[in-house]
Coordinates of C-alpha atoms in Angstrom, one line a residue:
Chain A
X1 CA 105.5 104.3 54.8
X2 CA 105.8 102.2 57.8
X3 CA 105.1 103.7 61.2
X4 CA 108.5 103.8 62.8
X5 CA 107.3 105.5 65.8
X6 CA 104.5 103.5 67.4
X7 CA 104.3 105.5 70.6
X8 CA 104.0 108.7 68.4
X9 CA 101.3 107.4 66.4
X10 CA 99.3 106.3 69.4
X11 CA 99.5 109.9 70.8
X12 CA 98.0 111.4 67.5
X13 CA 95.3 109.0 67.5
X14 CA 94.4 109.6 71.1
X15 CA 94.0 113.4 70.3
X16 CA 91.0 112.8 68.3
X17 CA 89.0 112.8 71.6
X18 CA 90.7 115.9 72.5
X19 CA 87.6 117.6 74.2
X20 CA 87.3 114.8 76.8
X21 CA 91.1 114.7 77.4
X22 CA 93.2 116.6 80.1
X23 CA 96.7 116.8 79.6
X24 CA 99.5 117.2 82.3
X25 CA 97.2 118.6 85.0
X26 CA 98.9 119.3 88.5
X27 CA 97.1 116.9 91.0
X28 CA 97.2 115.1 94.4
X29 CA 95.8 111.8 95.1
X30 CA 93.5 112.2 97.9
X31 CA 92.5 108.5 98.3
X32 CA 92.5 105.2 96.3
X33 CA 90.7 102.0 96.3
X34 CA 90.9 98.5 94.5
X35 CA 88.8 98.3 91.3
X36 CA 88.3 95.0 89.4
X37 CA 91.0 92.5 89.3
X38 CA 94.2 94.6 88.9
X39 CA 93.0 98.3 88.7
X40 CA 92.7 101.2 91.2
X41 CA 90.2 104.1 91.3
X42 CA 92.0 107.3 92.5
X43 CA 90.1 110.2 93.7
X44 CA 92.4 113.0 92.8
X45 CA 92.1 116.7 93.6
X46 CA 93.6 118.6 90.6
X47 CA 94.2 122.2 90.2
X48 CA 91.9 123.3 87.4
X49 CA 89.3 120.4 87.6
X50 CA 88.8 119.9 91.2
X51 CA 88.1 116.5 92.6
X52 CA 87.9 113.9 89.9
X53 CA 87.6 110.0 90.2
X54 CA 90.1 108.3 87.9
X55 CA 90.5 104.4 86.9
X56 CA 94.3 103.6 86.9
X57 CA 94.3 100.5 84.7
X58 CA 96.6 97.7 85.8
X59 CA 98.1 99.9 88.7
X60 CA 97.8 96.8 91.0
X61 CA 99.8 94.6 88.9
X62 CA 103.1 93.7 90.6
X63 CA 105.3 95.5 87.9
X64 CA 103.1 98.3 87.2
X65 CA 104.9 101.7 86.7
X66 CA 102.1 103.4 88.6
X67 CA 102.7 101.4 91.7
X68 CA 104.6 103.7 94.2
X69 CA 103.7 106.7 91.9
X70 CA 100.2 107.3 92.7
X71 CA 100.9 108.1 96.5
X72 CA 98.9 110.6 98.3
X73 CA 100.5 113.9 99.5
X74 CA 102.7 113.9 96.4
X75 CA 102.3 116.5 93.6
X76 CA 101.9 114.5 90.2
X77 CA 101.3 115.5 86.7
X78 CA 98.3 113.6 85.5
X79 CA 96.7 113.1 81.9
X80 CA 93.3 111.4 81.6
X81 CA 90.3 111.1 79.2
X82 CA 86.7 110.0 79.3
X83 CA 83.3 111.6 79.2
X84 CA 81.7 109.7 82.1
X85 CA 82.0 110.5 85.7
X86 CA 84.7 107.9 86.3
X87 CA 87.5 108.9 83.8
X88 CA 90.5 106.8 82.7
X89 CA 94.2 107.8 83.8
X90 CA 96.4 107.8 80.8
X91 CA 99.6 108.8 82.3
X92 CA 101.2 110.0 85.5
X93 CA 104.5 111.7 86.2
X94 CA 106.3 112.4 89.6
X95 CA 106.7 116.0 90.2
X96 CA 108.7 115.9 93.4
X97 CA 109.9 118.6 95.7
X98 CA 107.4 117.4 98.5
X99 CA 109.3 115.0 101.1
X100 CA 107.1 112.2 102.3
X101 CA 104.9 113.0 105.4
X102 CA 105.8 111.1 108.4
X103 CA 104.4 110.5 111.9
X104 CA 101.9 113.0 113.2
X105 CA 102.3 115.1 110.1
X106 CA 101.1 112.1 108.0
X107 CA 98.0 111.6 110.2
X108 CA 97.2 115.4 109.6
X109 CA 97.5 114.9 105.9
X110 CA 95.1 112.2 106.2
X111 CA 92.7 114.5 108.1
X112 CA 93.1 117.2 105.3
X113 CA 92.3 114.5 102.8
X114 CA 89.2 113.4 104.7
X115 CA 87.9 116.9 104.8
X116 CA 88.4 117.4 101.2
X117 CA 86.8 114.1 100.2
X118 CA 83.7 114.8 102.4
X119 CA 83.2 118.5 101.5
X120 CA 84.4 119.0 98.0
X121 CA 81.9 118.2 95.2
X122 CA 83.2 116.4 92.2
X123 CA 84.4 118.4 89.1
X124 CA 84.3 121.7 91.0
X125 CA 87.5 123.6 90.6
X126 CA 89.0 125.4 93.5
X127 CA 92.4 126.7 92.4
X128 CA 93.3 128.8 95.5
X129 CA 92.3 126.0 97.6
X130 CA 94.4 123.6 95.6
X131 CA 97.4 126.0 96.2
X132 CA 96.8 126.4 99.8
X133 CA 96.6 122.5 100.2
X134 CA 99.9 122.3 98.6
X135 CA 101.5 124.9 100.8
X136 CA 99.8 123.3 103.8
X137 CA 101.4 119.9 103.0
X138 CA 104.7 121.7 102.7
X139 CA 104.2 123.3 106.2
X140 CA 103.3 119.9 107.8
X141 CA 106.7 118.6 106.7
X142 CA 108.6 121.5 108.3
X143 CA 106.9 122.2 111.6
X144 CA 106.5 120.4 114.8
X145 CA 103.1 121.6 116.1
X146 CA 100.6 121.3 113.4
X147 CA 97.4 122.8 115.2
X148 CA 97.7 126.3 113.7
X149 CA 98.5 125.0 110.2
X150 CA 95.3 122.9 110.5
X151 CA 93.1 125.6 111.8
X152 CA 94.2 127.9 108.9
X153 CA 93.4 125.2 106.3
X154 CA 90.0 124.5 107.9
X155 CA 89.3 128.4 107.6
X156 CA 90.3 128.5 104.0
X157 CA 88.4 125.5 103.0
X158 CA 85.2 126.7 104.5
X159 CA 85.9 130.0 102.8
X160 CA 86.3 128.4 99.5
X161 CA 83.1 126.4 99.9
X162 CA 81.1 129.6 100.4
X163 CA 80.8 129.2 104.1
X164 CA 83.4 132.0 105.1
X165 CA 83.5 132.8 108.8
X166 CA 82.6 136.2 110.0
X167 CA 85.5 137.2 112.3
X168 CA 85.9 141.0 112.1
X169 CA 82.4 142.0 112.5
X170 CA 79.3 141.4 114.4
X171 CA 76.6 139.4 112.6
X172 CA 74.1 141.5 110.7
X173 CA 76.0 144.7 111.5
X174 CA 79.2 146.6 110.5
X175 CA 80.1 146.9 114.3
X176 CA 83.6 145.5 114.7
X177 CA 84.5 142.9 117.0
X178 CA 86.2 143.9 120.3
X179 CA 89.1 141.8 121.6
X180 CA 88.0 142.2 125.2
X181 CA 84.2 141.3 124.8
X182 CA 82.6 137.9 124.9
X183 CA 80.5 136.8 122.0
X184 CA 78.3 133.8 120.8
X185 CA 79.1 132.3 117.6
X186 CA 75.8 131.2 115.8
X187 CA 75.9 128.6 113.0
X188 CA 75.2 130.2 109.6
X189 CA 75.0 133.6 111.3
X190 CA 78.1 134.8 113.0
X191 CA 79.1 136.3 116.2
X192 CA 76.6 138.1 118.4
X193 CA 77.6 140.0 121.6
X194 CA 77.1 137.7 124.5
X195 CA 74.0 138.6 126.6
X196 CA 73.2 137.6 130.2
X197 CA 71.5 134.3 129.7
X198 CA 72.6 131.0 127.7
X199 CA 71.8 131.5 124.0
X200 CA 72.3 129.2 120.9
X201 CA 75.8 128.9 119.6
X202 CA 79.1 128.9 121.1
X203 CA 80.8 131.3 123.7
X204 CA 84.0 132.6 122.3
X205 CA 86.0 135.7 123.2
X206 CA 86.5 138.6 120.8
X207 CA 90.3 138.1 121.0
X208 CA 90.0 134.5 119.7
X209 CA 87.8 135.9 116.7
X210 CA 90.4 138.6 115.8
X211 CA 93.3 136.1 116.2
X212 CA 91.4 133.6 113.9
X213 CA 91.0 136.4 111.3
X214 CA 94.8 137.2 111.5
X215 CA 95.6 133.3 111.4
X216 CA 97.4 133.9 114.9
X217 CA 97.1 131.0 117.2
X218 CA 100.0 131.8 119.4
X219 CA 97.9 132.6 122.3
X220 CA 96.9 129.2 124.1
X221 CA 93.2 130.3 124.7
X222 CA 92.7 131.4 120.9
X223 CA 94.1 128.0 119.9
X224 CA 91.8 126.0 122.3
X225 CA 88.7 128.2 121.5
X226 CA 89.6 128.4 117.6
X227 CA 89.6 124.5 117.5
X228 CA 86.3 124.1 119.2
X229 CA 84.7 126.7 117.0
X230 CA 86.2 125.1 113.9
X231 CA 84.9 121.6 115.2
X232 CA 81.4 122.9 115.6
X233 CA 81.5 124.5 112.2
X234 CA 82.9 121.6 110.4
X235 CA 80.7 119.1 112.2
X236 CA 77.8 121.2 110.9
X237 CA 78.8 121.2 107.3
X238 CA 79.8 117.4 107.5
X239 CA 76.1 116.7 108.3
X240 CA 76.8 113.8 110.8
X241 CA 79.8 112.2 108.9
X242 CA 82.2 110.9 111.6
X243 CA 85.9 111.7 110.8
X244 CA 87.9 108.7 111.5
X245 CA 91.3 110.5 111.3
X246 CA 90.3 112.8 114.1
X247 CA 89.6 109.6 116.2
X248 CA 93.1 108.3 115.4
X249 CA 94.7 111.6 116.3
X250 CA 92.9 111.8 119.6
X251 CA 93.9 108.0 120.4
X252 CA 97.6 108.9 119.7
X253 CA 97.6 112.0 122.0
X254 CA 96.3 109.7 124.7
X255 CA 99.3 107.3 124.3
X256 CA 101.8 110.2 124.6
Chain B
X1 CA 62.4 82.5 81.9
X2 CA 62.8 82.5 85.7
X3 CA 66.2 81.5 87.2
X4 CA 65.7 78.6 89.6
X5 CA 66.1 79.6 93.1
X6 CA 69.1 77.4 93.8
X7 CA 71.0 78.8 91.0
X8 CA 70.0 82.3 92.2
X9 CA 71.3 81.8 95.5
X10 CA 74.5 80.3 94.1
X11 CA 75.1 83.5 92.1
X12 CA 74.3 85.7 95.1
X13 CA 76.6 83.5 97.2
X14 CA 79.5 84.0 94.8
X15 CA 79.2 87.7 94.8
X16 CA 80.6 87.8 98.4
X17 CA 84.1 87.5 96.8
X18 CA 86.0 90.6 96.2
X19 CA 85.9 91.8 92.6
X20 CA 83.1 89.7 91.7
X21 CA 80.0 91.5 90.3
X22 CA 76.7 90.0 89.1
X23 CA 78.0 89.0 85.7
X24 CA 81.3 87.3 86.9
X25 CA 79.0 85.6 89.5
X26 CA 76.7 84.3 86.9
X27 CA 79.5 83.0 84.6
X28 CA 81.1 81.2 87.6
X29 CA 77.8 79.6 88.5
X30 CA 77.2 78.5 84.9
X31 CA 80.6 77.2 84.6
X32 CA 80.4 75.1 88.0
X33 CA 77.1 73.7 87.3
X34 CA 77.6 72.9 83.5
X35 CA 81.2 72.1 83.0
X36 CA 82.7 71.2 86.4
X37 CA 80.3 69.5 88.8
X38 CA 82.9 67.5 90.8
X39 CA 85.0 70.8 91.0
X40 CA 81.9 72.5 92.4
X41 CA 81.5 69.7 95.2
X42 CA 85.3 69.9 95.9
X43 CA 84.9 73.6 96.4
X44 CA 81.9 73.3 98.6
X45 CA 83.6 70.6 100.6
X46 CA 87.0 72.7 101.0
X47 CA 85.1 76.0 101.9
X48 CA 83.1 74.1 104.6
X49 CA 86.2 72.5 105.9
X50 CA 88.3 75.6 106.0
X51 CA 85.6 77.8 107.5
X52 CA 85.2 75.1 110.3
X53 CA 88.8 74.2 110.9
X54 CA 90.9 77.5 110.3
X55 CA 91.0 79.9 113.3
X56 CA 93.7 82.5 114.2
X57 CA 96.8 81.4 116.1
X58 CA 96.5 82.6 119.7
X59 CA 100.2 83.9 119.5
X60 CA 100.9 85.3 116.1
X61 CA 97.1 85.9 114.9
X62 CA 97.9 84.3 111.5
X63 CA 95.5 81.4 110.2
X64 CA 96.1 78.2 111.8
X65 CA 94.5 74.8 112.2
X66 CA 95.4 74.6 115.9
X67 CA 95.4 77.1 118.8
X68 CA 99.2 77.6 118.1
X69 CA 100.6 77.7 114.7
X70 CA 103.8 75.8 113.4
X71 CA 105.9 78.9 113.4
X72 CA 105.1 79.8 116.8
X73 CA 105.7 76.3 117.9
X74 CA 109.0 75.9 116.0
X75 CA 112.0 75.4 118.1
X76 CA 115.2 77.5 117.8
X77 CA 113.3 80.7 116.8
X78 CA 114.6 84.0 118.3
X79 CA 112.0 85.3 120.9
X80 CA 113.7 88.5 121.2
X81 CA 112.5 89.7 117.9
X82 CA 108.9 90.3 117.0
X83 CA 108.0 91.3 113.4
X84 CA 104.6 92.9 112.8
X85 CA 103.2 92.4 109.1
X86 CA 99.9 93.3 107.6
X87 CA 98.9 90.0 105.8
X88 CA 99.7 86.3 106.0
X89 CA 101.3 86.8 102.5
X90 CA 103.7 89.3 103.8
X91 CA 104.9 86.8 106.6
X92 CA 105.4 84.2 103.9
X93 CA 107.4 86.7 102.1
X94 CA 109.6 87.4 105.2
X95 CA 110.0 83.7 105.8
X96 CA 111.2 83.3 102.1
X97 CA 114.1 85.7 102.7
X98 CA 115.5 83.2 105.3
X99 CA 117.1 86.3 107.1
X100 CA 114.5 86.5 109.8
X101 CA 114.3 83.8 112.4
X102 CA 112.3 85.6 115.2
X103 CA 108.5 85.6 115.8
X104 CA 105.7 87.2 114.0
X105 CA 102.4 89.1 114.5
X106 CA 100.0 89.2 111.7
X107 CA 97.7 92.2 111.8
X108 CA 95.0 90.9 109.2
X109 CA 94.8 94.5 107.9
X110 CA 96.0 97.9 108.3
X111 CA 94.7 101.3 109.6
X112 CA 93.0 103.2 106.7
X113 CA 91.0 106.2 108.1
X114 CA 89.6 107.2 104.8
X115 CA 88.0 103.7 104.2
X116 CA 86.8 103.8 108.0
X117 CA 89.3 101.3 109.2
X118 CA 90.1 102.5 112.5
X119 CA 92.2 101.1 115.5
X120 CA 89.3 98.9 116.7
X121 CA 89.5 96.8 113.6
X122 CA 93.0 95.6 114.6
X123 CA 93.9 93.1 117.4
X124 CA 96.1 95.8 119.1
X125 CA 95.5 94.6 122.6
X126 CA 96.9 91.1 121.7
X127 CA 100.0 92.7 119.9
X128 CA 100.8 94.7 123.1
X129 CA 100.3 91.6 125.3
X130 CA 102.4 89.5 122.9
X131 CA 105.3 92.1 122.8
X132 CA 105.3 92.2 126.7
X133 CA 105.1 88.6 127.0
X134 CA 108.2 88.0 124.9
X135 CA 110.0 91.3 126.1
X136 CA 111.1 91.6 122.6
X137 CA 112.1 94.3 120.2
X138 CA 109.2 94.9 117.6
X139 CA 110.1 95.3 114.0
X140 CA 107.4 97.2 112.1
X141 CA 107.2 95.7 108.7
X142 CA 103.9 97.1 107.4
X143 CA 103.9 98.3 103.9
X144 CA 105.4 101.7 102.6
X145 CA 102.0 102.8 101.4
X146 CA 100.6 105.7 103.2
X147 CA 98.2 103.5 105.0
X148 CA 101.2 101.2 106.2
X149 CA 103.2 104.2 107.3
X150 CA 100.2 105.5 109.2
X151 CA 99.6 101.9 110.8
X152 CA 103.6 101.8 111.6
X153 CA 103.3 105.3 113.4
X154 CA 100.3 104.2 115.4
X155 CA 101.8 101.1 116.5
X156 CA 105.2 102.7 117.3
X157 CA 103.3 105.3 119.7
X158 CA 101.2 102.7 121.1
X159 CA 104.2 100.4 121.8
X160 CA 106.7 102.9 122.9
X161 CA 104.2 104.2 125.5
X162 CA 104.2 100.6 126.9
X163 CA 108.1 100.6 127.1
X164 CA 108.5 98.4 124.2
X165 CA 111.7 99.0 121.8
X166 CA 110.4 99.6 118.3
X167 CA 112.1 99.6 114.8
X168 CA 111.0 100.1 111.3
X169 CA 112.2 98.2 108.3
X170 CA 114.4 100.3 105.9
X171 CA 113.3 101.5 102.5
X172 CA 115.5 102.6 99.6
X173 CA 116.8 101.2 96.2
X174 CA 116.1 97.5 95.4
X175 CA 119.1 95.1 95.6
X176 CA 120.9 95.3 92.3
X177 CA 118.9 98.4 91.4
X178 CA 120.2 101.0 89.0
X179 CA 119.5 104.7 89.5
X180 CA 118.6 104.9 85.8
X181 CA 115.7 102.7 86.2
X182 CA 114.3 103.2 89.6
X183 CA 111.3 105.4 90.1
X184 CA 111.7 109.0 91.2
X185 CA 109.7 108.7 94.6
X186 CA 112.1 105.8 95.9
X187 CA 115.1 107.6 94.7
X188 CA 114.0 111.0 96.3
X189 CA 113.2 109.2 99.5
X190 CA 116.6 107.3 99.4
X191 CA 118.4 110.4 99.1
X192 CA 116.6 112.0 102.0
X193 CA 117.0 108.9 104.3
X194 CA 120.6 108.5 103.3
X195 CA 122.9 106.9 106.0
X196 CA 126.6 107.9 106.8
X197 CA 128.9 105.3 105.6
X198 CA 130.6 103.3 108.3
X199 CA 134.1 102.0 108.6

């Protein structure tokens, strides 16, 4: 009998390598760069498989169906196969429901992606971080001021990576943080009560720490100190990597 | 067998081309030396000449053999419009449409923070200077990729702060496009960016 469904036959054949095959996985493109003559390497952040690099064959051809589909900040359904580090994209489908990021929100989106690219190890799944990333992108579209959203994402990211901030108790004890007191936040240790002289770490008020624990940045001083504290912690974990998006956002602020 | 040093050097030199790895470079070198020696000489002469003669037009930043390129010198172009594109090929495309008779500025790149390409890699001071010199409306015609959008946002903020009028080319369904065959992203964005029907 002739094969009257060539597409179907192809699918059946492909299932022979089922163990190296991932089907219809929700993912976001974090970054992509040209590969060979007409292909693209896309770094994706997938829900169940974490950060994975995929080759999108022929994606840079003028009439490729993948053009315009493999866009950052859009939820996609991806299928891929392969047993080496660089896997091959088999199909991509648009999921929709997420308006394109524009203006400052777009810059913030780049910032999230730059953090994920630098801090997430490949093939390390972080399902709850993925869900939070998706929620954060939706928030970026809807709001005007993005600072609080970025702080919350940074906190979640560090927590998922195993560097959770100690915001409600003093380091090394169970004494609760008091809003009216002043503390020093020491890297890889936590908050210690401010003593008279200058010590290591960053001075931060108890109120800021409690506000950060509650994801509340409505207070201007908490927002400012929270940003400085997060920057110190992220810089430490980034180990000297410069975030280019941060520079661009700072430039833009100067123009306004 | 040891590869002769001149051949080794040629293979190394060919690797400076994008997408050319050690294997392709070797294949090209063998082809040039074995099958097409006149072609190789022509290539080397053309490369030398181009590198020596081609510079950036001081007005539009496009490649040019003179200080000012033909398009910028042409009579009868509309100096009240300045179109910003990413690459010379984009400018060529705009010219082919024959709908735009204004001036151009070619960025020769885009902002791509995740590739480490920041604002210092683009000739932004010259763009601002050109826009102010012409006192024109700036049309941002960078690509509708995330990088192109980021570049457009950056340029719009920069130029607006200088009091320059800025617009962005529209996006949506292609001319003659049928909804049935258009990709979901384009259609979704076209619905979001719909316009009121005039008249």
